[in-house]
JSON list of C-alpha atoms in Angstrom, two decimals:
[
{"chain": "O", "resi": 1, "resn": "UNK", "atom": "CA", "xyz": [92.65, 39.75, 39.67]},
{"chain": "O", "resi": 2, "resn": "UNK", "atom": "CA", "xyz": [91.76, 41.36, 43.01]},
{"chain": "O", "resi": 3, "resn": "UNK", "atom": "CA", "xyz": [88.23, 42.63, 43.45]},
{"chain": "O", "resi": 4, "resn": "UNK", "atom": "CA", "xyz": [87.81, 45.62, 45.78]},
{"chain": "O", "resi": 5, "resn": "UNK", "atom": "CA", "xyz": [84.18, 45.82, 46.91]},
{"chain": "O", "resi": 6, "resn": "UNK", "atom": "CA", "xyz": [82.63, 49.22, 46.19]},
{"chain": "O", "resi": 7, "resn": "UNK", "atom": "CA", "xyz": [79.48, 49.70, 48.28]},
{"chain": "O", "resi": 8, "resn": "UNK", "atom": "CA", "xyz": [79.79, 53.43, 48.73]},
{"chain": "O", "resi": 9, "resn": "UNK", "atom": "CA", "xyz": [81.71, 53.40, 52.03]},
{"chain": "O", "resi": 10, "resn": "UNK", "atom": "CA", "xyz": [85.19, 52.25, 51.14]},
{"chain": "O", "resi": 11, "resn": "UNK", "atom": "CA", "xyz": [88.51, 53.97, 51.17]},
{"chain": "O", "resi": 12, "resn": "UNK", "atom": "CA", "xyz": [88.80, 52.85, 47.57]},
{"chain": "O", "resi": 13, "resn": "UNK", "atom": "CA", "xyz": [91.49, 55.02, 46.05]},
{"chain": "O", "resi": 14, "resn": "UNK", "atom": "CA", "xyz": [94.09, 54.44, 48.75]},
{"chain": "O", "resi": 15, "resn": "UNK", "atom": "CA", "xyz": [93.29, 50.71, 48.96]},
{"chain": "O", "resi": 16, "resn": "UNK", "atom": "CA", "xyz": [93.54, 50.34, 45.19]},
{"chain": "O", "resi": 17, "resn": "UNK", "atom": "CA", "xyz": [96.76, 52.31, 45.02]},
{"chain": "O", "resi": 18, "resn": "UNK", "atom": "CA", "xyz": [98.39, 50.27, 47.81]},
{"chain": "O", "resi": 19, "resn": "UNK", "atom": "CA", "xyz": [97.41, 46.97, 46.18]},
{"chain": "O", "resi": 20, "resn": "UNK", "atom": "CA", "xyz": [98.80, 48.09, 42.83]},
{"chain": "O", "resi": 21, "resn": "UNK", "atom": "CA", "xyz": [102.03, 49.11, 44.55]},
{"chain": "O", "resi": 22, "resn": "UNK", "atom": "CA", "xyz": [102.58, 45.47, 45.58]},
{"chain": "O", "resi": 23, "resn": "UNK", "atom": "CA", "xyz": [101.82, 44.15, 42.11]},
{"chain": "O", "resi": 24, "resn": "UNK", "atom": "CA", "xyz": [98.09, 43.41, 42.12]},
{"chain": "O", "resi": 25, "resn": "UNK", "atom": "CA", "xyz": [95.70, 43.86, 39.22]},
{"chain": "O", "resi": 26, "resn": "UNK", "atom": "CA", "xyz": [92.65, 45.52, 40.75]},
{"chain": "O", "resi": 27, "resn": "UNK", "atom": "CA", "xyz": [89.05, 45.90, 39.67]},
{"chain": "O", "resi": 28, "resn": "UNK", "atom": "CA", "xyz": [86.18, 47.52, 41.55]},
{"chain": "O", "resi": 29, "resn": "UNK", "atom": "CA", "xyz": [83.19, 45.25, 42.26]},
{"chain": "O", "resi": 30, "resn": "UNK", "atom": "CA", "xyz": [79.91, 47.13, 42.47]},
{"chain": "O", "resi": 31, "resn": "UNK", "atom": "CA", "xyz": [77.52, 44.18, 42.22]},
{"chain": "O", "resi": 32, "resn": "UNK", "atom": "CA", "xyz": [77.41, 40.41, 42.52]},
{"chain": "O", "resi": 33, "resn": "UNK", "atom": "CA", "xyz": [78.28, 39.82, 38.87]},
{"chain": "O", "resi": 34, "resn": "UNK", "atom": "CA", "xyz": [81.56, 41.69, 39.30]},
{"chain": "O", "resi": 35, "resn": "UNK", "atom": "CA", "xyz": [82.63, 39.32, 42.09]},
{"chain": "O", "resi": 36, "resn": "UNK", "atom": "CA", "xyz": [82.35, 36.23, 39.87]},
{"chain": "O", "resi": 37, "resn": "UNK", "atom": "CA", "xyz": [85.44, 37.09, 37.85]},
{"chain": "O", "resi": 38, "resn": "UNK", "atom": "CA", "xyz": [87.91, 37.81, 40.66]},
{"chain": "O", "resi": 39, "resn": "UNK", "atom": "CA", "xyz": [90.26, 35.43, 42.46]},
{"chain": "O", "resi": 40, "resn": "UNK", "atom": "CA", "xyz": [90.61, 37.39, 45.69]},
{"chain": "O", "resi": 41, "resn": "UNK", "atom": "CA", "xyz": [88.47, 40.00, 47.40]},
{"chain": "O", "resi": 42, "resn": "UNK", "atom": "CA", "xyz": [89.14, 43.05, 49.56]},
{"chain": "O", "resi": 43, "resn": "UNK", "atom": "CA", "xyz": [86.27, 44.46, 51.62]},
{"chain": "O", "resi": 44, "resn": "UNK", "atom": "CA", "xyz": [87.26, 47.93, 52.89]},
{"chain": "O", "resi": 45, "resn": "UNK", "atom": "CA", "xyz": [85.07, 50.30, 54.84]},
{"chain": "O", "resi": 46, "resn": "UNK", "atom": "CA", "xyz": [84.86, 53.61, 56.62]},
{"chain": "O", "resi": 47, "resn": "UNK", "atom": "CA", "xyz": [81.82, 54.80, 58.59]},
{"chain": "O", "resi": 48, "resn": "UNK", "atom": "CA", "xyz": [78.91, 53.31, 60.51]},
{"chain": "O", "resi": 49, "resn": "UNK", "atom": "CA", "xyz": [78.14, 49.58, 60.77]},
{"chain": "O", "resi": 50, "resn": "UNK", "atom": "CA", "xyz": [74.41, 49.96, 60.12]},
{"chain": "O", "resi": 51, "resn": "UNK", "atom": "CA", "xyz": [74.94, 51.88, 56.88]},
{"chain": "O", "resi": 52, "resn": "UNK", "atom": "CA", "xyz": [77.57, 49.38, 55.78]},
{"chain": "O", "resi": 53, "resn": "UNK", "atom": "CA", "xyz": [75.19, 46.43, 56.09]},
{"chain": "O", "resi": 54, "resn": "UNK", "atom": "CA", "xyz": [72.34, 48.35, 54.46]},
{"chain": "O", "resi": 55, "resn": "UNK", "atom": "CA", "xyz": [74.50, 49.17, 51.45]},
{"chain": "O", "resi": 56, "resn": "UNK", "atom": "CA", "xyz": [75.85, 45.65, 51.09]},
{"chain": "O", "resi": 57, "resn": "UNK", "atom": "CA", "xyz": [72.32, 44.22, 51.09]},
{"chain": "O", "resi": 58, "resn": "UNK", "atom": "CA", "xyz": [70.78, 46.94, 48.89]},
{"chain": "O", "resi": 59, "resn": "UNK", "atom": "CA", "xyz": [73.38, 46.33, 46.18]},
{"chain": "O", "resi": 60, "resn": "UNK", "atom": "CA", "xyz": [73.09, 42.55, 46.33]},
{"chain": "O", "resi": 61, "resn": "UNK", "atom": "CA", "xyz": [76.65, 42.27, 47.56]},
{"chain": "O", "resi": 62, "resn": "UNK", "atom": "CA", "xyz": [75.94, 40.49, 50.86]},
{"chain": "O", "resi": 63, "resn": "UNK", "atom": "CA", "xyz": [74.62, 37.37, 49.10]},
{"chain": "O", "resi": 64, "resn": "UNK", "atom": "CA", "xyz": [77.30, 37.51, 46.41]},
{"chain": "O", "resi": 65, "resn": "UNK", "atom": "CA", "xyz": [80.05, 37.78, 49.04]},
{"chain": "O", "resi": 66, "resn": "UNK", "atom": "CA", "xyz": [78.62, 34.80, 50.93]},
{"chain": "O", "resi": 67, "resn": "UNK", "atom": "CA", "xyz": [78.68, 32.76, 47.72]},
{"chain": "O", "resi": 68, "resn": "UNK", "atom": "CA", "xyz": [82.23, 33.80, 46.83]},
{"chain": "O", "resi": 69, "resn": "UNK", "atom": "CA", "xyz": [83.75, 33.50, 50.31]},
{"chain": "O", "resi": 70, "resn": "UNK", "atom": "CA", "xyz": [81.84, 30.77, 52.14]},
{"chain": "O", "resi": 71, "resn": "UNK", "atom": "CA", "xyz": [80.87, 28.47, 49.27]},
{"chain": "O", "resi": 72, "resn": "UNK", "atom": "CA", "xyz": [83.62, 29.04, 46.68]},
{"chain": "O", "resi": 73, "resn": "UNK", "atom": "CA", "xyz": [86.38, 29.68, 49.24]},
{"chain": "O", "resi": 74, "resn": "UNK", "atom": "CA", "xyz": [87.90, 32.76, 47.65]},
{"chain": "O", "resi": 75, "resn": "UNK", "atom": "CA", "xyz": [90.42, 34.47, 49.97]},
{"chain": "O", "resi": 76, "resn": "UNK", "atom": "CA", "xyz": [89.12, 37.75, 51.38]},
{"chain": "O", "resi": 77, "resn": "UNK", "atom": "CA", "xyz": [90.74, 40.61, 53.26]},
{"chain": "O", "resi": 78, "resn": "UNK", "atom": "CA", "xyz": [88.47, 42.81, 55.39]},
{"chain": "O", "resi": 79, "resn": "UNK", "atom": "CA", "xyz": [89.76, 46.22, 56.41]},
{"chain": "O", "resi": 80, "resn": "UNK", "atom": "CA", "xyz": [88.44, 48.21, 59.42]},
{"chain": "O", "resi": 81, "resn": "UNK", "atom": "CA", "xyz": [84.65, 48.44, 58.96]},
{"chain": "O", "resi": 82, "resn": "UNK", "atom": "CA", "xyz": [84.97, 45.65, 56.38]},
{"chain": "O", "resi": 83, "resn": "UNK", "atom": "CA", "xyz": [86.37, 43.44, 59.13]},
{"chain": "O", "resi": 84, "resn": "UNK", "atom": "CA", "xyz": [83.59, 44.38, 61.54]},
{"chain": "O", "resi": 85, "resn": "UNK", "atom": "CA", "xyz": [80.92, 43.54, 58.93]},
{"chain": "O", "resi": 86, "resn": "UNK", "atom": "CA", "xyz": [82.08, 39.90, 59.10]},
{"chain": "O", "resi": 87, "resn": "UNK", "atom": "CA", "xyz": [80.91, 39.55, 62.73]},
{"chain": "O", "resi": 88, "resn": "UNK", "atom": "CA", "xyz": [77.47, 38.24, 63.68]},
{"chain": "O", "resi": 89, "resn": "UNK", "atom": "CA", "xyz": [76.34, 41.59, 65.17]},
{"chain": "O", "resi": 90, "resn": "UNK", "atom": "CA", "xyz": [77.42, 45.06, 66.21]},
{"chain": "O", "resi": 91, "resn": "UNK", "atom": "CA", "xyz": [76.35, 47.26, 69.09]},
{"chain": "O", "resi": 92, "resn": "UNK", "atom": "CA", "xyz": [77.22, 50.49, 67.31]},
{"chain": "O", "resi": 93, "resn": "UNK", "atom": "CA", "xyz": [74.14, 52.74, 67.50]},
{"chain": "O", "resi": 94, "resn": "UNK", "atom": "CA", "xyz": [71.90, 49.88, 68.67]},
{"chain": "O", "resi": 95, "resn": "UNK", "atom": "CA", "xyz": [72.13, 46.20, 67.80]},
{"chain": "O", "resi": 96, "resn": "UNK", "atom": "CA", "xyz": [72.57, 45.27, 64.13]},
{"chain": "O", "resi": 97, "resn": "UNK", "atom": "CA", "xyz": [73.19, 41.96, 62.37]},
{"chain": "O", "resi": 98, "resn": "UNK", "atom": "CA", "xyz": [76.39, 41.48, 60.40]},
{"chain": "O", "resi": 99, "resn": "UNK", "atom": "CA", "xyz": [77.38, 38.96, 57.74]},
{"chain": "O", "resi": 100, "resn": "UNK", "atom": "CA", "xyz": [77.78, 36.33, 60.48]},
{"chain": "O", "resi": 101, "resn": "UNK", "atom": "CA", "xyz": [81.00, 34.76, 59.21]},
{"chain": "O", "resi": 102, "resn": "UNK", "atom": "CA", "xyz": [82.75, 35.14, 62.56]},
{"chain": "O", "resi": 103, "resn": "UNK", "atom": "CA", "xyz": [81.54, 34.11, 66.02]},
{"chain": "O", "resi": 104, "resn": "UNK", "atom": "CA", "xyz": [82.16, 37.60, 67.27]},
{"chain": "O", "resi": 105, "resn": "UNK", "atom": "CA", "xyz": [80.51, 40.86, 68.35]},
{"chain": "O", "resi": 106, "resn": "UNK", "atom": "CA", "xyz": [81.52, 44.40, 67.50]},
{"chain": "O", "resi": 107, "resn": "UNK", "atom": "CA", "xyz": [81.82, 46.35, 70.76]},
{"chain": "O", "resi": 108, "resn": "UNK", "atom": "CA", "xyz": [82.91, 49.86, 71.71]},
{"chain": "O", "resi": 109, "resn": "UNK", "atom": "CA", "xyz": [86.44, 50.52, 72.87]},
{"chain": "O", "resi": 110, "resn": "UNK", "atom": "CA", "xyz": [86.50, 50.87, 76.65]},
{"chain": "O", "resi": 111, "resn": "UNK", "atom": "CA", "xyz": [90.09, 51.79, 77.50]},
{"chain": "O", "resi": 112, "resn": "UNK", "atom": "CA", "xyz": [91.45, 51.95, 81.03]},
{"chain": "O", "resi": 113, "resn": "UNK", "atom": "CA", "xyz": [92.49, 54.52, 82.02]},
{"chain": "O", "resi": 114, "resn": "UNK", "atom": "CA", "xyz": [89.52, 56.40, 80.59]},
{"chain": "O", "resi": 115, "resn": "UNK", "atom": "CA", "xyz": [91.79, 59.32, 79.72]},
{"chain": "O", "resi": 116, "resn": "UNK", "atom": "CA", "xyz": [92.66, 57.44, 76.52]},
{"chain": "O", "resi": 117, "resn": "UNK", "atom": "CA", "xyz": [90.53, 58.93, 73.77]},
{"chain": "O", "resi": 118, "resn": "UNK", "atom": "CA", "xyz": [87.92, 57.10, 71.73]},
{"chain": "O", "resi": 119, "resn": "UNK", "atom": "CA", "xyz": [88.25, 56.79, 68.78]},
{"chain": "O", "resi": 120, "resn": "UNK", "atom": "CA", "xyz": [91.76, 55.42, 68.70]},
{"chain": "O", "resi": 121, "resn": "UNK", "atom": "CA", "xyz": [93.41, 57.44, 65.94]},
{"chain": "O", "resi": 122, "resn": "UNK", "atom": "CA", "xyz": [97.03, 56.94, 65.03]},
{"chain": "O", "resi": 123, "resn": "UNK", "atom": "CA", "xyz": [99.86, 54.45, 65.15]},
{"chain": "O", "resi": 124, "resn": "UNK", "atom": "CA", "xyz": [99.99, 51.56, 67.57]},
{"chain": "O", "resi": 125, "resn": "UNK", "atom": "CA", "xyz": [102.20, 48.53, 68.04]},
{"chain": "O", "resi": 126, "resn": "UNK", "atom": "CA", "xyz": [100.74, 45.18, 67.04]},
{"chain": "O", "resi": 127, "resn": "UNK", "atom": "CA", "xyz": [101.55, 41.82, 68.63]},
{"chain": "O", "resi": 128, "resn": "UNK", "atom": "CA", "xyz": [101.01, 38.95, 66.20]},
{"chain": "O", "resi": 129, "resn": "UNK", "atom": "CA", "xyz": [101.10, 35.16, 66.18]},
{"chain": "O", "resi": 130, "resn": "UNK", "atom": "CA", "xyz": [104.58, 33.94, 65.33]},
{"chain": "O", "resi": 131, "resn": "UNK", "atom": "CA", "xyz": [103.26, 31.54, 62.69]},
{"chain": "O", "resi": 132, "resn": "UNK", "atom": "CA", "xyz": [101.16, 34.19, 60.93]},
{"chain": "O", "resi": 133, "resn": "UNK", "atom": "CA", "xyz": [101.56, 34.18, 57.13]},
{"chain": "O", "resi": 134, "resn": "UNK", "atom": "CA", "xyz": [100.75, 37.91, 56.99]},
{"chain": "O", "resi": 135, "resn": "UNK", "atom": "CA", "xyz": [103.34, 39.27, 59.43]},
{"chain": "O", "resi": 136, "resn": "UNK", "atom": "CA", "xyz": [106.10, 36.69, 58.85]},
{"chain": "O", "resi": 137, "resn": "UNK", "atom": "CA", "xyz": [108.71, 39.08, 57.42]},
{"chain": "O", "resi": 138, "resn": "UNK", "atom": "CA", "xyz": [107.99, 41.93, 59.83]},
{"chain": "O", "resi": 139, "resn": "UNK", "atom": "CA", "xyz": [109.92, 42.79, 62.99]},
{"chain": "O", "resi": 140, "resn": "UNK", "atom": "CA", "xyz": [108.39, 42.19, 66.44]},
{"chain": "O", "resi": 141, "resn": "UNK", "atom": "CA", "xyz": [105.75, 44.79, 67.44]},
{"chain": "O", "resi": 142, "resn": "UNK", "atom": "CA", "xyz": [105.42, 46.65, 64.14]},
{"chain": "O", "resi": 143, "resn": "UNK", "atom": "CA", "xyz": [103.36, 49.87, 64.06]},
{"chain": "O", "resi": 144, "resn": "UNK", "atom": "CA", "xyz": [100.11, 50.10, 62.10]},
{"chain": "O", "resi": 145, "resn": "UNK", "atom": "CA", "xyz": [97.63, 52.93, 61.61]},
{"chain": "O", "resi": 146, "resn": "UNK", "atom": "CA", "xyz": [94.23, 52.73, 63.36]},
{"chain": "O", "resi": 147, "resn": "UNK", "atom": "CA", "xyz": [91.05, 54.82, 63.16]},
{"chain": "O", "resi": 148, "resn": "UNK", "atom": "CA", "xyz": [88.15, 53.24, 65.09]},
{"chain": "O", "resi": 149, "resn": "UNK", "atom": "CA", "xyz": [85.77, 53.46, 68.04]},
{"chain": "O", "resi": 150, "resn": "UNK", "atom": "CA", "xyz": [84.60, 49.82, 67.94]},
{"chain": "O", "resi": 151, "resn": "UNK", "atom": "CA", "xyz": [86.44, 46.52, 67.59]},
{"chain": "O", "resi": 152, "resn": "UNK", "atom": "CA", "xyz": [85.71, 42.84, 66.96]},
{"chain": "O", "resi": 153, "resn": "UNK", "atom": "CA", "xyz": [85.56, 40.69, 70.08]},
{"chain": "O", "resi": 154, "resn": "UNK", "atom": "CA", "xyz": [85.83, 37.00, 69.17]},
{"chain": "O", "resi": 155, "resn": "UNK", "atom": "CA", "xyz": [84.31, 34.07, 71.07]},
{"chain": "O", "resi": 156, "resn": "UNK", "atom": "CA", "xyz": [87.23, 31.91, 69.94]},
{"chain": "O", "resi": 157, "resn": "UNK", "atom": "CA", "xyz": [90.62, 33.41, 70.69]},
{"chain": "O", "resi": 158, "resn": "UNK", "atom": "CA", "xyz": [92.16, 31.04, 68.14]},
{"chain": "O", "resi": 159, "resn": "UNK", "atom": "CA", "xyz": [90.72, 33.26, 65.42]},
{"chain": "O", "resi": 160, "resn": "UNK", "atom": "CA", "xyz": [92.68, 36.26, 66.68]},
{"chain": "O", "resi": 161, "resn": "UNK", "atom": "CA", "xyz": [95.79, 36.73, 64.56]},
{"chain": "O", "resi": 162, "resn": "UNK", "atom": "CA", "xyz": [97.06, 39.93, 66.19]},
{"chain": "O", "resi": 163, "resn": "UNK", "atom": "CA", "xyz": [96.25, 42.37, 68.98]},
{"chain": "O", "resi": 164, "resn": "UNK", "atom": "CA", "xyz": [97.21, 45.83, 70.10]},
{"chain": "O", "resi": 165, "resn": "UNK", "atom": "CA", "xyz": [97.09, 47.44, 73.52]},
{"chain": "O", "resi": 166, "resn": "UNK", "atom": "CA", "xyz": [94.80, 50.44, 73.85]},
{"chain": "O", "resi": 167, "resn": "UNK", "atom": "CA", "xyz": [93.97, 50.53, 77.53]},
{"chain": "O", "resi": 168, "resn": "UNK", "atom": "CA", "xyz": [93.34, 46.78, 77.26]},
{"chain": "O", "resi": 169, "resn": "UNK", "atom": "CA", "xyz": [93.77, 44.13, 74.60]},
{"chain": "O", "resi": 170, "resn": "UNK", "atom": "CA", "xyz": [92.11, 45.02, 71.27]},
{"chain": "O", "resi": 171, "resn": "UNK", "atom": "CA", "xyz": [91.74, 42.67, 68.29]},
{"chain": "O", "resi": 172, "resn": "UNK", "atom": "CA", "xyz": [93.95, 43.98, 65.49]},
{"chain": "O", "resi": 173, "resn": "UNK", "atom": "CA", "xyz": [93.65, 41.09, 63.00]},
{"chain": "O", "resi": 174, "resn": "UNK", "atom": "CA", "xyz": [91.66, 37.88, 62.52]},
{"chain": "O", "resi": 175, "resn": "UNK", "atom": "CA", "xyz": [92.27, 34.77, 60.44]},
{"chain": "O", "resi": 176, "resn": "UNK", "atom": "CA", "xyz": [89.76, 31.98, 59.93]},
{"chain": "O", "resi": 177, "resn": "UNK", "atom": "CA", "xyz": [89.84, 29.56, 56.99]},
{"chain": "O", "resi": 178, "resn": "UNK", "atom": "CA", "xyz": [90.00, 31.77, 53.86]},
{"chain": "O", "resi": 179, "resn": "UNK", "atom": "CA", "xyz": [89.12, 34.93, 55.80]},
{"chain": "O", "resi": 180, "resn": "UNK", "atom": "CA", "xyz": [91.72, 37.47, 56.93]},
{"chain": "O", "resi": 181, "resn": "UNK", "atom": "CA", "xyz": [90.84, 40.87, 58.32]},
{"chain": "O", "resi": 182, "resn": "UNK", "atom": "CA", "xyz": [92.53, 43.80, 60.00]},
{"chain": "O", "resi": 183, "resn": "UNK", "atom": "CA", "xyz": [91.19, 46.54, 62.24]},
{"chain": "O", "resi": 184, "resn": "UNK", "atom": "CA", "xyz": [94.12, 48.73, 61.23]},
{"chain": "O", "resi": 185, "resn": "UNK", "atom": "CA", "xyz": [94.49, 50.21, 57.75]},
{"chain": "O", "resi": 186, "resn": "UNK", "atom": "CA", "xyz": [97.30, 48.43, 55.88]},
{"chain": "O", "resi": 187, "resn": "UNK", "atom": "CA", "xyz": [96.86, 50.86, 52.98]},
{"chain": "O", "resi": 188, "resn": "UNK", "atom": "CA", "xyz": [97.82, 53.73, 55.33]},
{"chain": "O", "resi": 189, "resn": "UNK", "atom": "CA", "xyz": [100.51, 51.87, 57.25]},
{"chain": "O", "resi": 190, "resn": "UNK", "atom": "CA", "xyz": [103.40, 52.52, 54.88]},
{"chain": "O", "resi": 191, "resn": "UNK", "atom": "CA", "xyz": [106.06, 49.80, 54.51]},
{"chain": "O", "resi": 192, "resn": "UNK", "atom": "CA", "xyz": [104.59, 47.32, 57.00]},
{"chain": "O", "resi": 193, "resn": "UNK", "atom": "CA", "xyz": [101.09, 47.72, 55.62]},
{"chain": "O", "resi": 194, "resn": "UNK", "atom": "CA", "xyz": [102.30, 47.06, 52.10]},
{"chain": "O", "resi": 195, "resn": "UNK", "atom": "CA", "xyz": [104.02, 43.90, 53.34]},
{"chain": "O", "resi": 196, "resn": "UNK", "atom": "CA", "xyz": [100.73, 42.66, 54.82]},
{"chain": "O", "resi": 197, "resn": "UNK", "atom": "CA", "xyz": [98.96, 43.31, 51.51]},
{"chain": "O", "resi": 198, "resn": "UNK", "atom": "CA", "xyz": [101.73, 41.57, 49.59]},
{"chain": "O", "resi": 199, "resn": "UNK", "atom": "CA", "xyz": [101.45, 38.52, 51.82]},
{"chain": "O", "resi": 200, "resn": "UNK", "atom": "CA", "xyz": [97.68, 38.48, 51.28]},
{"chain": "O", "resi": 201, "resn": "UNK", "atom": "CA", "xyz": [98.22, 38.32, 47.51]},
{"chain": "O", "resi": 202, "resn": "UNK", "atom": "CA", "xyz": [100.33, 35.16, 47.92]},
{"chain": "O", "resi": 203, "resn": "UNK", "atom": "CA", "xyz": [98.33, 33.57, 50.73]},
{"chain": "O", "resi": 204, "resn": "UNK", "atom": "CA", "xyz": [97.10, 30.02, 50.13]},
{"chain": "O", "resi": 205, "resn": "UNK", "atom": "CA", "xyz": [94.59, 29.26, 52.88]}
]
């Protein structure tokens, strides 16, 4: 059973639909009790970092996620804002603490040339690690769908699973222990996105 975290800011319907298309049984997790019965977790998100963290804490989900992911080792997939929430802090609208699972900051896109628009909205090619379990059946430089103004900048480049070029190198995916996360939206990325979700279902970290 896959638990999709519902904290009021997720792209829940499309995420749920995409997971079911690749064979997953999905349940929505609205509190910590809901997370106890799932084997894998998806943390989606659309919107502002500060509101995301406030909602996760207000609903008791931040502590429950820490228990499930860091102590019990359940595999988790973060998507877009869900990925950014895993960093130690964000500079979106001030400085705000994140879940702190990744040695990383969330910083604003600063493309060069500056004529590139922020946010990045649309399809972009992704360059991934050849040994990645999530992209292994995909062709080189597959396209994925992005919508974001900020991205996760890691201290340790070894955690970076994939990048894209948007006027400079931008983190597109991260893998660390039982944590996998994408800045792009696999649920909106058609065939390649579904493949990434399918690989997550079978991933054994």
